[in-house]
PDB file of C-alpha atoms and ligand atoms in Angstrom:
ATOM      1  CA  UNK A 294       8.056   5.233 -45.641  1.00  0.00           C
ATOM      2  CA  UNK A 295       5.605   2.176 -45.896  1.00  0.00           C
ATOM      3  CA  UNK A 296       1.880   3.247 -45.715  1.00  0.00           C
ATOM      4  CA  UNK A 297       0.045   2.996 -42.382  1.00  0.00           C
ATOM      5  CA  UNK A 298       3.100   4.192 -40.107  1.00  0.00           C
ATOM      6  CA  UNK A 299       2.722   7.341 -38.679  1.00  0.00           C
ATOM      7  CA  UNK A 300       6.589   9.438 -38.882  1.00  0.00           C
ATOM      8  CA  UNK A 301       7.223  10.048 -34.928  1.00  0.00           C
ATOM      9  CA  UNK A 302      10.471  10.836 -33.685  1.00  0.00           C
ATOM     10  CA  UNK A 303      12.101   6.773 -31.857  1.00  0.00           C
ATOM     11  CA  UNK A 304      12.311   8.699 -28.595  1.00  0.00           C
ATOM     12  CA  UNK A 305       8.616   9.807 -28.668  1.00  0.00           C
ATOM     13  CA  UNK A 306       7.362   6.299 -29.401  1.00  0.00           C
ATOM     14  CA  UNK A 307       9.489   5.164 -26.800  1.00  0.00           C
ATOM     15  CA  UNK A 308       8.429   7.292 -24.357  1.00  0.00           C
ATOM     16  CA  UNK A 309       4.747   6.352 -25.116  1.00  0.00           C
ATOM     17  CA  UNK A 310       5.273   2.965 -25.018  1.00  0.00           C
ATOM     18  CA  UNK A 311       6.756   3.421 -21.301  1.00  0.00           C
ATOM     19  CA  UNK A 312       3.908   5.227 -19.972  1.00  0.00           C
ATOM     20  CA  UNK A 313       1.731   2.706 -21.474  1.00  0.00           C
ATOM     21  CA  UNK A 314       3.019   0.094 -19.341  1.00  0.00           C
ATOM     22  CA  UNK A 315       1.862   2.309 -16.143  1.00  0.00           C
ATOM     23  CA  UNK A 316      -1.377   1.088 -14.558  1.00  0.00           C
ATOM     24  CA  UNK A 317      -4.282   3.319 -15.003  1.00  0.00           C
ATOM     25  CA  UNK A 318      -2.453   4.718 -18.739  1.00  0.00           C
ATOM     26  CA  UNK A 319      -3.867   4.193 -21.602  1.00  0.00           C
ATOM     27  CA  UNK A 320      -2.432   4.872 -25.058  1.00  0.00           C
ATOM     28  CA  UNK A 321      -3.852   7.948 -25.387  1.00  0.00           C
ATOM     29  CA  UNK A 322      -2.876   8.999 -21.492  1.00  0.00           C
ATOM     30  CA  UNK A 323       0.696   8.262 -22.579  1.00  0.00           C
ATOM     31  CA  UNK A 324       0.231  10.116 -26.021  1.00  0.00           C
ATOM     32  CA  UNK A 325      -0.966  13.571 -23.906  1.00  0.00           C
ATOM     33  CA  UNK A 326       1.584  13.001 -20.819  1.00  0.00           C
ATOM     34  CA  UNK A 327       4.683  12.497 -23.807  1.00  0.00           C
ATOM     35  CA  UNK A 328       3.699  15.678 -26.002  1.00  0.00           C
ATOM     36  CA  UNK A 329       3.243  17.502 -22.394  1.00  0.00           C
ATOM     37  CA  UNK A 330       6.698  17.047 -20.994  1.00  0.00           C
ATOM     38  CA  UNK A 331       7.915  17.418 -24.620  1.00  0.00           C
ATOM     39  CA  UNK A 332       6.748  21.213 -24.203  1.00  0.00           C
ATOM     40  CA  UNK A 333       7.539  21.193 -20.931  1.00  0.00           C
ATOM     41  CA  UNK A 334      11.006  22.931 -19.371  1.00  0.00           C
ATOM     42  CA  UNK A 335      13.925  20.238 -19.376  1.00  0.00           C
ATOM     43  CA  UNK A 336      14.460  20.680 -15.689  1.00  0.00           C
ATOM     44  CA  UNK A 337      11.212  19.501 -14.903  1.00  0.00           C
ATOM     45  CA  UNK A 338      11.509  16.462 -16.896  1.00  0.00           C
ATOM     46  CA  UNK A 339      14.729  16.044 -15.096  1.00  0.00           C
ATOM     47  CA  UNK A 340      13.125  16.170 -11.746  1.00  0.00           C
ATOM     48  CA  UNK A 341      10.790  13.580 -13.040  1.00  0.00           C
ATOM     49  CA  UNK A 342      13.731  11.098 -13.909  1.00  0.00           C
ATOM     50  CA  UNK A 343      15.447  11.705 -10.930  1.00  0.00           C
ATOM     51  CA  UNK A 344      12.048  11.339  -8.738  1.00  0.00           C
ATOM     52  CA  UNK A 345      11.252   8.071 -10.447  1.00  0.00           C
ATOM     53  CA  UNK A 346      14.890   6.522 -10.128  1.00  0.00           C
ATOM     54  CA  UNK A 347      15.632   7.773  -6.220  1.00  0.00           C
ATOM     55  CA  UNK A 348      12.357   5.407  -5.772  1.00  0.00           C
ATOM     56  CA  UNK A 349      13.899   3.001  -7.020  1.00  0.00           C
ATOM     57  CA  UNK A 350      17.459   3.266  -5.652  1.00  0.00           C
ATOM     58  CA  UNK A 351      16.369   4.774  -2.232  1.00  0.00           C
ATOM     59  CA  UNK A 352      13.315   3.484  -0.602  1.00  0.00           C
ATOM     60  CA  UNK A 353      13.379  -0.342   0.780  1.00  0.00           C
ATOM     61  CA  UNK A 354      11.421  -2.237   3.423  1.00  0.00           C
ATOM     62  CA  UNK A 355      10.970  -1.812   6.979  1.00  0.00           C
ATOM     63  CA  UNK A 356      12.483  -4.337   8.753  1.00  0.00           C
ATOM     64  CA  UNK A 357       9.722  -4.339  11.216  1.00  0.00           C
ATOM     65  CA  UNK A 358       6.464  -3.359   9.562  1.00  0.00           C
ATOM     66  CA  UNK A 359       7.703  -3.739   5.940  1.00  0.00           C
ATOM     67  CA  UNK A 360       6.257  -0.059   5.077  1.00  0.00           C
ATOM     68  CA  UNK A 361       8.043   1.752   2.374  1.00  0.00           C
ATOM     69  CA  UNK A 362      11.412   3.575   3.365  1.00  0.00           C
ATOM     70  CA  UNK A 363      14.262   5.404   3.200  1.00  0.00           C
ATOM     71  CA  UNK A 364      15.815   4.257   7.203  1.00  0.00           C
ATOM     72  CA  UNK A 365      15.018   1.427   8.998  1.00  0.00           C
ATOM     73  CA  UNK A 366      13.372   1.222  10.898  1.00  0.00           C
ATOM     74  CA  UNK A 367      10.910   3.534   9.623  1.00  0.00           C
ATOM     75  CA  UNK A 368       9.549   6.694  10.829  1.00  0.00           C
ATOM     76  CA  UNK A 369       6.404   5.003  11.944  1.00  0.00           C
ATOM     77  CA  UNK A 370       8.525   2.099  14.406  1.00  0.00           C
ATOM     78  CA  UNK A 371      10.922   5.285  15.502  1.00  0.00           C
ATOM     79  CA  UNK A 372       8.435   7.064  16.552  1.00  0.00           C
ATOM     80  CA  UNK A 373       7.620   7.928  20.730  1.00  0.00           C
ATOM     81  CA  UNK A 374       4.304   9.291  19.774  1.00  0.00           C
ATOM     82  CA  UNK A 375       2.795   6.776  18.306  1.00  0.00           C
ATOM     83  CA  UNK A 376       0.917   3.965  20.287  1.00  0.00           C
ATOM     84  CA  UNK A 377       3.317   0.642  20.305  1.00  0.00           C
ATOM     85  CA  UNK A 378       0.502  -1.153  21.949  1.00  0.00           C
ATOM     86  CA  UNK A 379      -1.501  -1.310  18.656  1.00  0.00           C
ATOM     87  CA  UNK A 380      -0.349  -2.873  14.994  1.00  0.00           C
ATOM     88  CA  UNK A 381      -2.986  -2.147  12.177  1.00  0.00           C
ATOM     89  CA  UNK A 382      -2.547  -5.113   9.633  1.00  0.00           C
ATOM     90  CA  UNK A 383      -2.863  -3.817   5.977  1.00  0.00           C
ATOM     91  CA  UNK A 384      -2.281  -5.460   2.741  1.00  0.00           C
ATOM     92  CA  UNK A 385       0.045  -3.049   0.523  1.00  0.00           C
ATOM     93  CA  UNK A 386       1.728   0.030   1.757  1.00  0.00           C
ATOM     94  CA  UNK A 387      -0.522   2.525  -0.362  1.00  0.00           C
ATOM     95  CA  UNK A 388      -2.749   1.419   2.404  1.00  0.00           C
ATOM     96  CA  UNK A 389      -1.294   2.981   5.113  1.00  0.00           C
ATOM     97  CA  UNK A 390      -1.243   6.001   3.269  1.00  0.00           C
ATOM     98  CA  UNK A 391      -5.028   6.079   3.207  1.00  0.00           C
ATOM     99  CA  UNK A 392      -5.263   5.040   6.856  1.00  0.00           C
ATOM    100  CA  UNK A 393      -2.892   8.138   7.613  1.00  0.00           C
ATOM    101  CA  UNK A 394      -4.923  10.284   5.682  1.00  0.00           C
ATOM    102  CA  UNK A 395      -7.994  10.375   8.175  1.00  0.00           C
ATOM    103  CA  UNK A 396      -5.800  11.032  11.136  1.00  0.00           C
ATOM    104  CA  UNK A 397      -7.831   8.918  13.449  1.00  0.00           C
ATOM    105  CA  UNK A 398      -5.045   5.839  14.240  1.00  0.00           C
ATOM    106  CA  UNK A 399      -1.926   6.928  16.064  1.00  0.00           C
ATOM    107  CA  UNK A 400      -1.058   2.863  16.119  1.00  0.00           C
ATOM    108  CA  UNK A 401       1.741   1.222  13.987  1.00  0.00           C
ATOM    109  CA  UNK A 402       1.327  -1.038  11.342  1.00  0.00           C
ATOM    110  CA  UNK A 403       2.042  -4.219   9.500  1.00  0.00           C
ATOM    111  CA  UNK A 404       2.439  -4.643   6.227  1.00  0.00           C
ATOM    112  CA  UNK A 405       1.289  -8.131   4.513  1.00  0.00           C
ATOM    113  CA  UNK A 406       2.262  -7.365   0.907  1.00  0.00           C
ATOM    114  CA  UNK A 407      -0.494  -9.133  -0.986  1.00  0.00           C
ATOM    115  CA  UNK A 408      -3.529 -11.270   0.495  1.00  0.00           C
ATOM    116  CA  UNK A 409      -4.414 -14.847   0.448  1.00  0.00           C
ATOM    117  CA  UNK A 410      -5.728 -16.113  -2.874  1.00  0.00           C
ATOM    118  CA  UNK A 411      -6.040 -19.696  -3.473  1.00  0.00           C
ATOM    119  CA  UNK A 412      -6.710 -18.913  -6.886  1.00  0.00           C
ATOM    120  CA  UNK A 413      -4.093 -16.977  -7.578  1.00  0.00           C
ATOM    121  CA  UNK A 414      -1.469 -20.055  -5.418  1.00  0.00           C
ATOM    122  CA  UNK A 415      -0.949 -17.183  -2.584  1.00  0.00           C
ATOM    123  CA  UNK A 416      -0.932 -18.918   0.124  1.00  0.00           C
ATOM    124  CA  UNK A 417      -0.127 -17.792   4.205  1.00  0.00           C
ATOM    125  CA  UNK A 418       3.686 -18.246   3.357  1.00  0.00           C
ATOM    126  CA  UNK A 419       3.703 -15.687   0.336  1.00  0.00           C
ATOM    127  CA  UNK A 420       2.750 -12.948   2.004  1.00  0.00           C
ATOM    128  CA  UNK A 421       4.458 -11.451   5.553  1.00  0.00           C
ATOM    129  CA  UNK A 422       2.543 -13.243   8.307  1.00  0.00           C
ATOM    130  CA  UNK A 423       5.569 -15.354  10.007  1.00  0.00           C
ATOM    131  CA  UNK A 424       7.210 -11.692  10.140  1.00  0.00           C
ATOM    132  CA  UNK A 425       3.981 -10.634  12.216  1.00  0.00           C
ATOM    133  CA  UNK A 426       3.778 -13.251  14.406  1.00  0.00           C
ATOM    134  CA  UNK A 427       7.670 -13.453  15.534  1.00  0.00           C
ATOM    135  CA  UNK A 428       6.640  -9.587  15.917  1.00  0.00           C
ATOM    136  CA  UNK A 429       3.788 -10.176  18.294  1.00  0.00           C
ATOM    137  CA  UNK A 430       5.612 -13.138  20.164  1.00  0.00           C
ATOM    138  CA  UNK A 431       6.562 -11.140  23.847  1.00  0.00           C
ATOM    139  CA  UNK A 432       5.586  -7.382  22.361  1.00  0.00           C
ATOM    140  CA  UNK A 433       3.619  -5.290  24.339  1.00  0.00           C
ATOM    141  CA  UNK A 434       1.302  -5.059  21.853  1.00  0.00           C
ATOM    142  CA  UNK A 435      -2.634  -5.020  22.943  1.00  0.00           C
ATOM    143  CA  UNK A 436      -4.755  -4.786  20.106  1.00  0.00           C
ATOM    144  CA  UNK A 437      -4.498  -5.754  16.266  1.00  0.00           C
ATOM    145  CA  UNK A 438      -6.463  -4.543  13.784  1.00  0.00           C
ATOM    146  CA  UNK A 439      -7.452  -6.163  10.541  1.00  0.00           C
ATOM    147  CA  UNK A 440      -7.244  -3.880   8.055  1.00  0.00           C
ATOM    148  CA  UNK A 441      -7.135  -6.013   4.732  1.00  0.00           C
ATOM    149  CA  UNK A 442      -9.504  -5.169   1.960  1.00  0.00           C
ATOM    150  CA  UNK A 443     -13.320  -6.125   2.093  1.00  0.00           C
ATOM    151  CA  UNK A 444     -13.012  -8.856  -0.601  1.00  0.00           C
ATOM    152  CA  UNK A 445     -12.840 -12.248  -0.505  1.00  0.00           C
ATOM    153  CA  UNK A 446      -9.058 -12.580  -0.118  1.00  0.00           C
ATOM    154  CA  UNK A 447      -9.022  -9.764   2.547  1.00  0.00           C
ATOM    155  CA  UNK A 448     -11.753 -11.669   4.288  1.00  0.00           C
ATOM    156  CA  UNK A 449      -9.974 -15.180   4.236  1.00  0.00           C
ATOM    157  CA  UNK A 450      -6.652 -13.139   4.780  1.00  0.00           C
ATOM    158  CA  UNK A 451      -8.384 -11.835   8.287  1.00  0.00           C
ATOM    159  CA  UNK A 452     -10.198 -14.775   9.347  1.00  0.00           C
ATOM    160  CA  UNK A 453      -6.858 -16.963   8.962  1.00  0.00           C
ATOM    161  CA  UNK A 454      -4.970 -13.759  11.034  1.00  0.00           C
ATOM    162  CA  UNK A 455      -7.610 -14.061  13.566  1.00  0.00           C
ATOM    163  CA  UNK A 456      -6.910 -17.972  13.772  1.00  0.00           C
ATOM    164  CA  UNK A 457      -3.592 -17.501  14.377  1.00  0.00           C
ATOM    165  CA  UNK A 458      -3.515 -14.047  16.926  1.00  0.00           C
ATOM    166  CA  UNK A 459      -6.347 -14.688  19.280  1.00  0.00           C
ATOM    167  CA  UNK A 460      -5.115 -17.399  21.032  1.00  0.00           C
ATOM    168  CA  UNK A 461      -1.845 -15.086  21.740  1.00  0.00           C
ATOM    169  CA  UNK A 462      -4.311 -13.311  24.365  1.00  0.00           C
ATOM    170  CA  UNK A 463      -3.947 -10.195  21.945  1.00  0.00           C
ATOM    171  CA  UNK A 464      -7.679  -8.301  21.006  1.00  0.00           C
ATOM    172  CA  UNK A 465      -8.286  -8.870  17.069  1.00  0.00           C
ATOM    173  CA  UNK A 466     -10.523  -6.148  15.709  1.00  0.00           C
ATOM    174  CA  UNK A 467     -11.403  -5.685  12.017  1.00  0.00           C
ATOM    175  CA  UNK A 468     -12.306  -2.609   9.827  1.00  0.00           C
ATOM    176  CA  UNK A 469     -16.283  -2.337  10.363  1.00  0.00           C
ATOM    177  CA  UNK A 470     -17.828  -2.976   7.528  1.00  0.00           C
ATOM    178  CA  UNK A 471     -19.198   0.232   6.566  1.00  0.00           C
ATOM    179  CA  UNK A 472     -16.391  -0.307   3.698  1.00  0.00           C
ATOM    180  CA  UNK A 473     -18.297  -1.555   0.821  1.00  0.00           C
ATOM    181  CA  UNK A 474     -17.608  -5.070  -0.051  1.00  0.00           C
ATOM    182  CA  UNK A 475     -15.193  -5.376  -3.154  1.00  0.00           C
ATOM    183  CA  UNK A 476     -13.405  -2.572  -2.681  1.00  0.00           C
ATOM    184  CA  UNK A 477     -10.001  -1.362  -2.091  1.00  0.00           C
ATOM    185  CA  UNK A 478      -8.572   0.350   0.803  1.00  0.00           C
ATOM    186  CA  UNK A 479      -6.812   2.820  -1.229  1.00  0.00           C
ATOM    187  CA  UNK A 480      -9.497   4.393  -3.105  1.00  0.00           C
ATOM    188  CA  UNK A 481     -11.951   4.792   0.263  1.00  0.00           C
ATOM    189  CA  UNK A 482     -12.808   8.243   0.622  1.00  0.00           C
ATOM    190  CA  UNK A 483     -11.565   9.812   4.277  1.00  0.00           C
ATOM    191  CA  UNK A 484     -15.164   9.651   5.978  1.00  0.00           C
ATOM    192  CA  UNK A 485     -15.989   5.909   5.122  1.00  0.00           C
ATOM    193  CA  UNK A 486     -12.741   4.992   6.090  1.00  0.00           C
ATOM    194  CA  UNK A 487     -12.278   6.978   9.526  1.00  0.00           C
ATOM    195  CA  UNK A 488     -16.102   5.359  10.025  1.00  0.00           C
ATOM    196  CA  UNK A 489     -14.776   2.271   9.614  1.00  0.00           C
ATOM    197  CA  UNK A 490     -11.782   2.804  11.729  1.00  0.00           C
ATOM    198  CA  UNK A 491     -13.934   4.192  14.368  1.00  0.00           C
ATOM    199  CA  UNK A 492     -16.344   1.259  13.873  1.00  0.00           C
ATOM    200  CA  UNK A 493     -13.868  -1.036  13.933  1.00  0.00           C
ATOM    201  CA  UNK A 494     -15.467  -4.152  16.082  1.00  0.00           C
ATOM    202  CA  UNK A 495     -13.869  -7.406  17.605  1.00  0.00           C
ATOM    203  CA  UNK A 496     -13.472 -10.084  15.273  1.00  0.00           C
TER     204      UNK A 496
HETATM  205 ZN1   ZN B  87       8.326   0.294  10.144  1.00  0.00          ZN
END
């Protein structure tokens, strides 16, 4: 063995390198999650495997509000109890699972998937906005809520949704903006967010 290499069984280093490639992971993340499922009971690594490929096989889009899921329409458009008369525009679906969280909104919701960055070449067709509109066009829906992130794309993302949705007669509210500017949705803590739900003003 050549100097400098460290003698790791292939399957460890490839296990590592995997992990690695997770956001939030680090080397040494990967290192301590590869040694801990190494000591850890096989069937548990086997529910991992399983959990991360039925992701992967099972769950698609809504065809309506392009949340996560595993029948379309999804739970959230099936549902009698929730309010059809609102649609709560986020950008990603993690979102929704924040919004959920506070158990203030009994609305539906859109998903955009992504925002409107010039600098990154998003533009209005990139993201799900004709899929909104052709949504709103003779729905019963009342109110929509702008619920993108309080950063610039968010911002430009909402003031371009407002363009388009207020002249359909339809209320356009945003998130107030007790959110901190430059965050992200998902990683609001319950009471700022169900403050800024509660908040939420017309646009
Ligand atoms: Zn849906």
């Amino acid at each position: 063995m050549s100097q400098g290499l460290i003698p790791t069984a292939e399957a460890v280093d490839k296990l590592i390198q995997e992990l690695n490639k997770l956001p939030g992971i680090g080397p040494k993340s990967a290192q301590r999650l590869t040694y801990y499922l190494l000591r850890a009971p096989e069937e548990q690594a086997k529910l991992l495997a399983e959990a991360i490929l039925s992701v992967k096989q099972k769950v698609r889009l809504c065809s309506v509000c392009f949340n996560v899921t595993e029948s379309d329409p999804c739970l959230i458009c099936r549902s009698d109890e929730r309010d059809h008369s609102k649609i709560c525009i986020v950008e990603q679906p993690q979102d929704i699972l924040a919004l959920e969280h506070t158990r203030i909104y009994n609305g539906l919701y859109h998903v955009l998937h992504g925002a409107i960055s010039p600098t990154e070449g998003i533009g209005a067709s990139d993201i799900r906005i004709k899929e909104l509109l052709s949504r709103l066009q003779g729905s019963s829906v009342d109110e929509v809520i702008l619920a993108t992130n309080p950063n610039l794309e968010g911002e430009s993302t909402a003031m371009y949704l407002n363009k388009l949705i207020s002249p359909l007669g339809i209320r356009v509210t945003r998130l107030a903006r007790g959110l901190p500017f430059g965050t992200e949705l998902e990683y609001a803590d319950d009471v700022t967010l169900t403050r800024a739900i509660e908040g939420r003003q017309e646009f």
